[in-house]
GROMACS .gro file of C-alpha atoms in nm:
model
  276
    1UNK     CA    1  -1.265   3.230   2.159
    2UNK     CA    2  -1.532   3.101   1.925
    3UNK     CA    3  -1.642   3.368   1.703
    4UNK     CA    4  -2.046   3.397   1.748
    5UNK     CA    5  -2.306   3.314   1.522
    6UNK     CA    6  -2.528   3.661   1.414
    7UNK     CA    7  -2.808   3.632   1.699
    8UNK     CA    8  -3.037   3.743   1.411
    9UNK     CA    9  -2.977   3.484   1.216
   10UNK     CA   10  -3.033   3.264   1.490
   11UNK     CA   11  -3.319   3.398   1.574
   12UNK     CA   12  -3.463   3.380   1.185
   13UNK     CA   13  -3.373   3.048   1.114
   14UNK     CA   14  -3.541   2.900   1.444
   15UNK     CA   15  -3.848   3.031   1.294
   16UNK     CA   16  -3.855   2.773   1.021
   17UNK     CA   17  -4.021   2.420   1.164
   18UNK     CA   18  -3.874   2.084   1.163
   19UNK     CA   19  -3.998   1.846   0.962
   20UNK     CA   20  -4.113   1.498   1.004
   21UNK     CA   21  -3.922   1.199   0.798
   22UNK     CA   22  -4.284   1.186   0.607
   23UNK     CA   23  -4.264   1.537   0.525
   24UNK     CA   24  -3.906   1.504   0.416
   25UNK     CA   25  -4.006   1.235   0.141
   26UNK     CA   26  -4.303   1.447  -0.001
   27UNK     CA   27  -4.117   1.763  -0.039
   28UNK     CA   28  -3.838   1.559  -0.219
   29UNK     CA   29  -4.098   1.447  -0.458
   30UNK     CA   30  -4.215   1.786  -0.531
   31UNK     CA   31  -3.869   1.910  -0.566
   32UNK     CA   32  -3.787   1.662  -0.868
   33UNK     CA   33  -4.099   1.789  -0.998
   34UNK     CA   34  -3.920   2.145  -1.026
   35UNK     CA   35  -4.150   2.289  -0.714
   36UNK     CA   36  -3.889   2.603  -0.619
   37UNK     CA   37  -4.111   2.635  -0.306
   38UNK     CA   38  -4.088   2.287  -0.157
   39UNK     CA   39  -3.726   2.306  -0.220
   40UNK     CA   40  -3.727   2.619   0.007
   41UNK     CA   41  -3.901   2.436   0.287
   42UNK     CA   42  -3.628   2.136   0.282
   43UNK     CA   43  -3.352   2.402   0.289
   44UNK     CA   44  -3.477   2.675   0.540
   45UNK     CA   45  -3.584   2.348   0.783
   46UNK     CA   46  -3.239   2.218   0.784
   47UNK     CA   47  -3.022   2.548   0.832
   48UNK     CA   48  -2.999   2.487   1.220
   49UNK     CA   49  -2.819   2.152   1.085
   50UNK     CA   50  -2.535   2.373   0.913
   51UNK     CA   51  -2.492   2.591   1.251
   52UNK     CA   52  -2.433   2.293   1.467
   53UNK     CA   53  -2.174   2.136   1.207
   54UNK     CA   54  -1.985   2.499   1.133
   55UNK     CA   55  -1.893   2.475   1.515
   56UNK     CA   56  -1.724   2.156   1.485
   57UNK     CA   57  -1.492   2.325   1.178
   58UNK     CA   58  -1.422   2.629   1.351
   59UNK     CA   59  -1.092   2.764   1.402
   60UNK     CA   60  -0.908   3.127   1.482
   61UNK     CA   61  -0.854   3.194   1.106
   62UNK     CA   62  -1.225   3.180   1.000
   63UNK     CA   63  -1.498   3.381   1.027
   64UNK     CA   64  -1.795   3.160   1.153
   65UNK     CA   65  -2.077   3.289   0.948
   66UNK     CA   66  -1.849   3.243   0.609
   67UNK     CA   67  -1.812   2.911   0.713
   68UNK     CA   68  -2.171   2.877   0.759
   69UNK     CA   69  -2.239   3.027   0.423
   70UNK     CA   70  -2.039   2.793   0.238
   71UNK     CA   71  -2.171   2.475   0.462
   72UNK     CA   72  -2.556   2.651   0.333
   73UNK     CA   73  -2.420   2.604  -0.028
   74UNK     CA   74  -2.377   2.223   0.054
   75UNK     CA   75  -2.716   2.240   0.179
   76UNK     CA   76  -2.847   2.378  -0.142
   77UNK     CA   77  -2.681   2.115  -0.363
   78UNK     CA   78  -2.809   1.797  -0.130
   79UNK     CA   79  -3.146   1.948  -0.119
   80UNK     CA   80  -3.171   1.965  -0.493
   81UNK     CA   81  -3.048   1.586  -0.536
   82UNK     CA   82  -3.228   1.449  -0.237
   83UNK     CA   83  -3.511   1.178  -0.365
   84UNK     CA   84  -3.777   0.981  -0.187
   85UNK     CA   85  -3.609   0.680  -0.299
   86UNK     CA   86  -3.294   0.706  -0.097
   87UNK     CA   87  -3.484   0.592   0.174
   88UNK     CA   88  -3.280   0.797   0.492
   89UNK     CA   89  -3.339   1.116   0.682
   90UNK     CA   90  -3.234   1.404   0.444
   91UNK     CA   91  -2.985   1.562   0.754
   92UNK     CA   92  -2.808   1.210   0.678
   93UNK     CA   93  -2.805   1.257   0.318
   94UNK     CA   94  -2.721   1.635   0.355
   95UNK     CA   95  -2.402   1.572   0.623
   96UNK     CA   96  -2.146   1.531   0.405
   97UNK     CA   97  -2.221   1.774   0.162
   98UNK     CA   98  -2.207   2.085   0.410
   99UNK     CA   99  -1.859   1.859   0.545
  100UNK     CA  100  -1.721   1.906   0.169
  101UNK     CA  101  -1.806   2.256   0.137
  102UNK     CA  102  -1.703   2.350   0.457
  103UNK     CA  103  -1.377   2.146   0.401
  104UNK     CA  104  -1.329   2.354   0.088
  105UNK     CA  105  -1.331   2.678   0.278
  106UNK     CA  106  -1.122   2.554   0.552
  107UNK     CA  107  -0.873   2.477   0.322
  108UNK     CA  108  -0.875   2.798   0.119
  109UNK     CA  109  -0.821   2.963   0.440
  110UNK     CA  110  -0.522   2.745   0.508
  111UNK     CA  111  -0.368   2.879   0.148
  112UNK     CA  112  -0.366   3.213   0.299
  113UNK     CA  113  -0.102   3.126   0.578
  114UNK     CA  114   0.247   3.239   0.404
  115UNK     CA  115   0.484   3.017   0.328
  116UNK     CA  116   0.854   3.066   0.340
  117UNK     CA  117   1.018   3.083  -0.055
  118UNK     CA  118   1.185   2.756  -0.007
  119UNK     CA  119   0.889   2.558   0.037
  120UNK     CA  120   0.673   2.742  -0.196
  121UNK     CA  121   0.909   2.636  -0.421
  122UNK     CA  122   0.924   2.266  -0.323
  123UNK     CA  123   0.560   2.213  -0.336
  124UNK     CA  124   0.565   2.339  -0.693
  125UNK     CA  125   0.853   2.091  -0.747
  126UNK     CA  126   0.652   1.815  -0.599
  127UNK     CA  127   0.342   1.901  -0.788
  128UNK     CA  128   0.537   1.934  -1.136
  129UNK     CA  129   0.692   1.565  -1.022
  130UNK     CA  130   0.397   1.435  -0.987
  131UNK     CA  131   0.183   1.552  -1.256
  132UNK     CA  132   0.522   1.410  -1.512
  133UNK     CA  133   0.500   1.112  -1.336
  134UNK     CA  134   0.126   1.061  -1.382
  135UNK     CA  135   0.127   1.136  -1.748
  136UNK     CA  136   0.427   0.881  -1.757
  137UNK     CA  137   0.281   0.613  -1.578
  138UNK     CA  138  -0.077   0.674  -1.614
  139UNK     CA  139  -0.157   0.651  -1.253
  140UNK     CA  140  -0.104   0.902  -0.927
  141UNK     CA  141   0.260   0.818  -0.845
  142UNK     CA  142   0.349   0.734  -0.469
  143UNK     CA  143   0.534   0.961  -0.207
  144UNK     CA  144   0.827   0.682  -0.283
  145UNK     CA  145   0.827   0.761  -0.652
  146UNK     CA  146   0.805   1.110  -0.650
  147UNK     CA  147   1.111   1.120  -0.350
  148UNK     CA  148   1.327   0.902  -0.624
  149UNK     CA  149   1.241   1.103  -0.902
  150UNK     CA  150   1.353   1.446  -0.708
  151UNK     CA  151   1.628   1.264  -0.518
  152UNK     CA  152   1.557   1.356  -0.164
  153UNK     CA  153   1.381   1.147   0.139
  154UNK     CA  154   1.005   1.024   0.120
  155UNK     CA  155   0.928   1.185   0.446
  156UNK     CA  156   1.001   1.512   0.337
  157UNK     CA  157   0.721   1.453   0.016
  158UNK     CA  158   0.480   1.423   0.296
  159UNK     CA  159   0.591   1.656   0.517
  160UNK     CA  160   0.577   1.957   0.262
  161UNK     CA  161   0.260   1.817   0.077
  162UNK     CA  162   0.087   1.823   0.423
  163UNK     CA  163   0.107   2.187   0.416
  164UNK     CA  164  -0.165   2.225   0.141
  165UNK     CA  165  -0.368   1.945   0.123
  166UNK     CA  166  -0.743   1.929   0.007
  167UNK     CA  167  -1.052   1.728  -0.022
  168UNK     CA  168  -1.094   1.515  -0.310
  169UNK     CA  169  -1.490   1.537  -0.471
  170UNK     CA  170  -1.728   1.366  -0.330
  171UNK     CA  171  -1.926   1.428  -0.627
  172UNK     CA  172  -1.759   1.247  -0.907
  173UNK     CA  173  -1.962   1.015  -1.128
  174UNK     CA  174  -1.964   0.599  -1.164
  175UNK     CA  175  -1.874   0.471  -1.473
  176UNK     CA  176  -2.194   0.305  -1.516
  177UNK     CA  177  -2.349   0.450  -1.787
  178UNK     CA  178  -2.664   0.700  -1.763
  179UNK     CA  179  -2.689   0.600  -1.365
  180UNK     CA  180  -2.597   0.980  -1.259
  181UNK     CA  181  -2.478   0.817  -0.943
  182UNK     CA  182  -2.231   0.937  -0.746
  183UNK     CA  183  -1.984   0.853  -0.507
  184UNK     CA  184  -2.172   1.024  -0.228
  185UNK     CA  185  -2.514   0.920  -0.309
  186UNK     CA  186  -2.417   0.564  -0.176
  187UNK     CA  187  -2.172   0.660   0.082
  188UNK     CA  188  -2.359   0.963   0.234
  189UNK     CA  189  -2.595   0.676   0.446
  190UNK     CA  190  -2.340   0.566   0.662
  191UNK     CA  191  -2.303   0.940   0.793
  192UNK     CA  192  -2.376   0.912   1.175
  193UNK     CA  193  -2.704   1.049   1.268
  194UNK     CA  194  -2.828   1.016   1.636
  195UNK     CA  195  -3.206   1.077   1.549
  196UNK     CA  196  -3.260   0.835   1.241
  197UNK     CA  197  -3.074   0.602   1.006
  198UNK     CA  198  -3.347   0.374   0.796
  199UNK     CA  199  -3.103   0.263   0.566
  200UNK     CA  200  -3.223  -0.073   0.397
  201UNK     CA  201  -3.005  -0.351   0.543
  202UNK     CA  202  -2.927  -0.493   0.201
  203UNK     CA  203  -2.812  -0.204  -0.006
  204UNK     CA  204  -2.590  -0.127   0.341
  205UNK     CA  205  -2.448  -0.463   0.342
  206UNK     CA  206  -2.386  -0.398  -0.060
  207UNK     CA  207  -2.169  -0.127   0.001
  208UNK     CA  208  -1.974  -0.244   0.279
  209UNK     CA  209  -1.878  -0.547   0.088
  210UNK     CA  210  -1.751  -0.327  -0.187
  211UNK     CA  211  -1.562  -0.133   0.088
  212UNK     CA  212  -1.465  -0.464   0.260
  213UNK     CA  213  -1.254  -0.587  -0.032
  214UNK     CA  214  -1.054  -0.265  -0.115
  215UNK     CA  215  -0.693  -0.259   0.017
  216UNK     CA  216  -0.601  -0.311   0.357
  217UNK     CA  217  -0.504   0.085   0.363
  218UNK     CA  218  -0.784   0.242   0.170
  219UNK     CA  219  -1.027   0.031   0.362
  220UNK     CA  220  -0.928   0.154   0.694
  221UNK     CA  221  -0.933   0.534   0.517
  222UNK     CA  222  -1.284   0.496   0.385
  223UNK     CA  223  -1.417   0.364   0.741
  224UNK     CA  224  -1.283   0.624   0.928
  225UNK     CA  225  -1.360   0.924   0.651
  226UNK     CA  226  -1.730   0.762   0.607
  227UNK     CA  227  -1.768   0.673   0.938
  228UNK     CA  228  -1.834   0.312   0.869
  229UNK     CA  229  -1.756   0.221   1.226
  230UNK     CA  230  -2.085   0.446   1.353
  231UNK     CA  231  -1.879   0.702   1.560
  232UNK     CA  232  -2.023   1.013   1.651
  233UNK     CA  233  -1.845   1.213   1.394
  234UNK     CA  234  -1.687   1.117   1.061
  235UNK     CA  235  -1.293   1.179   1.085
  236UNK     CA  236  -1.086   1.445   0.895
  237UNK     CA  237  -0.803   1.422   0.706
  238UNK     CA  238  -0.597   1.566   0.980
  239UNK     CA  239  -0.749   1.339   1.215
  240UNK     CA  240  -0.675   1.025   1.025
  241UNK     CA  241  -0.343   1.143   0.963
  242UNK     CA  242  -0.272   1.127   1.334
  243UNK     CA  243  -0.453   0.773   1.375
  244UNK     CA  244  -0.224   0.627   1.077
  245UNK     CA  245   0.081   0.806   1.134
  246UNK     CA  246   0.076   0.963   0.766
  247UNK     CA  247   0.046   1.306   0.615
  248UNK     CA  248  -0.330   1.433   0.544
  249UNK     CA  249  -0.206   1.431   0.200
  250UNK     CA  250  -0.081   1.083   0.210
  251UNK     CA  251  -0.439   1.009   0.302
  252UNK     CA  252  -0.608   1.203   0.039
  253UNK     CA  253  -0.417   0.994  -0.192
  254UNK     CA  254  -0.530   0.690  -0.055
  255UNK     CA  255  -0.887   0.826  -0.057
  256UNK     CA  256  -0.862   0.901  -0.379
  257UNK     CA  257  -0.759   0.569  -0.490
  258UNK     CA  258  -1.020   0.403  -0.255
  259UNK     CA  259  -1.304   0.634  -0.408
  260UNK     CA  260  -1.145   0.528  -0.789
  261UNK     CA  261  -1.190   0.156  -0.732
  262UNK     CA  262  -1.542   0.223  -0.552
  263UNK     CA  263  -1.684   0.373  -0.851
  264UNK     CA  264  -1.550   0.090  -1.087
  265UNK     CA  265  -1.660  -0.192  -0.879
  266UNK     CA  266  -1.985   0.015  -0.824
  267UNK     CA  267  -2.033   0.043  -1.174
  268UNK     CA  268  -1.992  -0.313  -1.190
  269UNK     CA  269  -2.249  -0.412  -0.966
  270UNK     CA  270  -2.494  -0.162  -1.135
  271UNK     CA  271  -2.453  -0.348  -1.486
  272UNK     CA  272  -2.441  -0.701  -1.331
  273UNK     CA  273  -2.790  -0.614  -1.159
  274UNK     CA  274  -2.936  -0.441  -1.495
  275UNK     CA  275  -2.858  -0.780  -1.717
  276UNK     CA  276  -3.050  -1.009  -1.432
   0.00000   0.00000   0.00000
């Protein structure tokens, strides 16, 4: 049975009016000018969005209100970064920020589930091997490379690491000098929103062109993770792992590699445009 959201909290957030697209853009400009009242208005009017997303993440070992509070932190972060030039509704932009904070909370709750000492020891050895190989080779080692190094079957690597996976940060800066652009800024617009999707067609085509040249495994993960297919909900690491038949940790590693490639490609594209 689902934990209930505090009724007083629901009553309180329903007092805040929903905003039109134009009102969001006006608030965004005021926020960028340092207007704290505008920031509060944008946040308060979207608190209901956090509650609706929270129920998708909720499980028995979580507090629904704690999950909502984590999502609110993502909402606050998104509100501070939102700009009128993004050409998208705020809910579309804020969605992945909210999800990121909820994912972190969900992962931390999973960490509280005690593991047998043998599993803890093996996870520690795998992490140490991964760090060592990364230092030697300058790249993130694959499960196969770790398996060879530790002389254990590759499937065991994936199985043990599935006990402890995390979401890669969406707020990594691109390599473009002084751009201040993060991966989330140009992937956020692909999150499904049934009400609005004002993403500029040219911008969408540019982003998709970068994703489409990724290796097939990376492309497939990004398509599912950031909802390029336009389905109702973007998929979690666990959901993707079931689709492709590998562990959530293996999916996470593929996502990390893909985001690194996208950062590099996005930076190169920005510099080329700047020279035009």
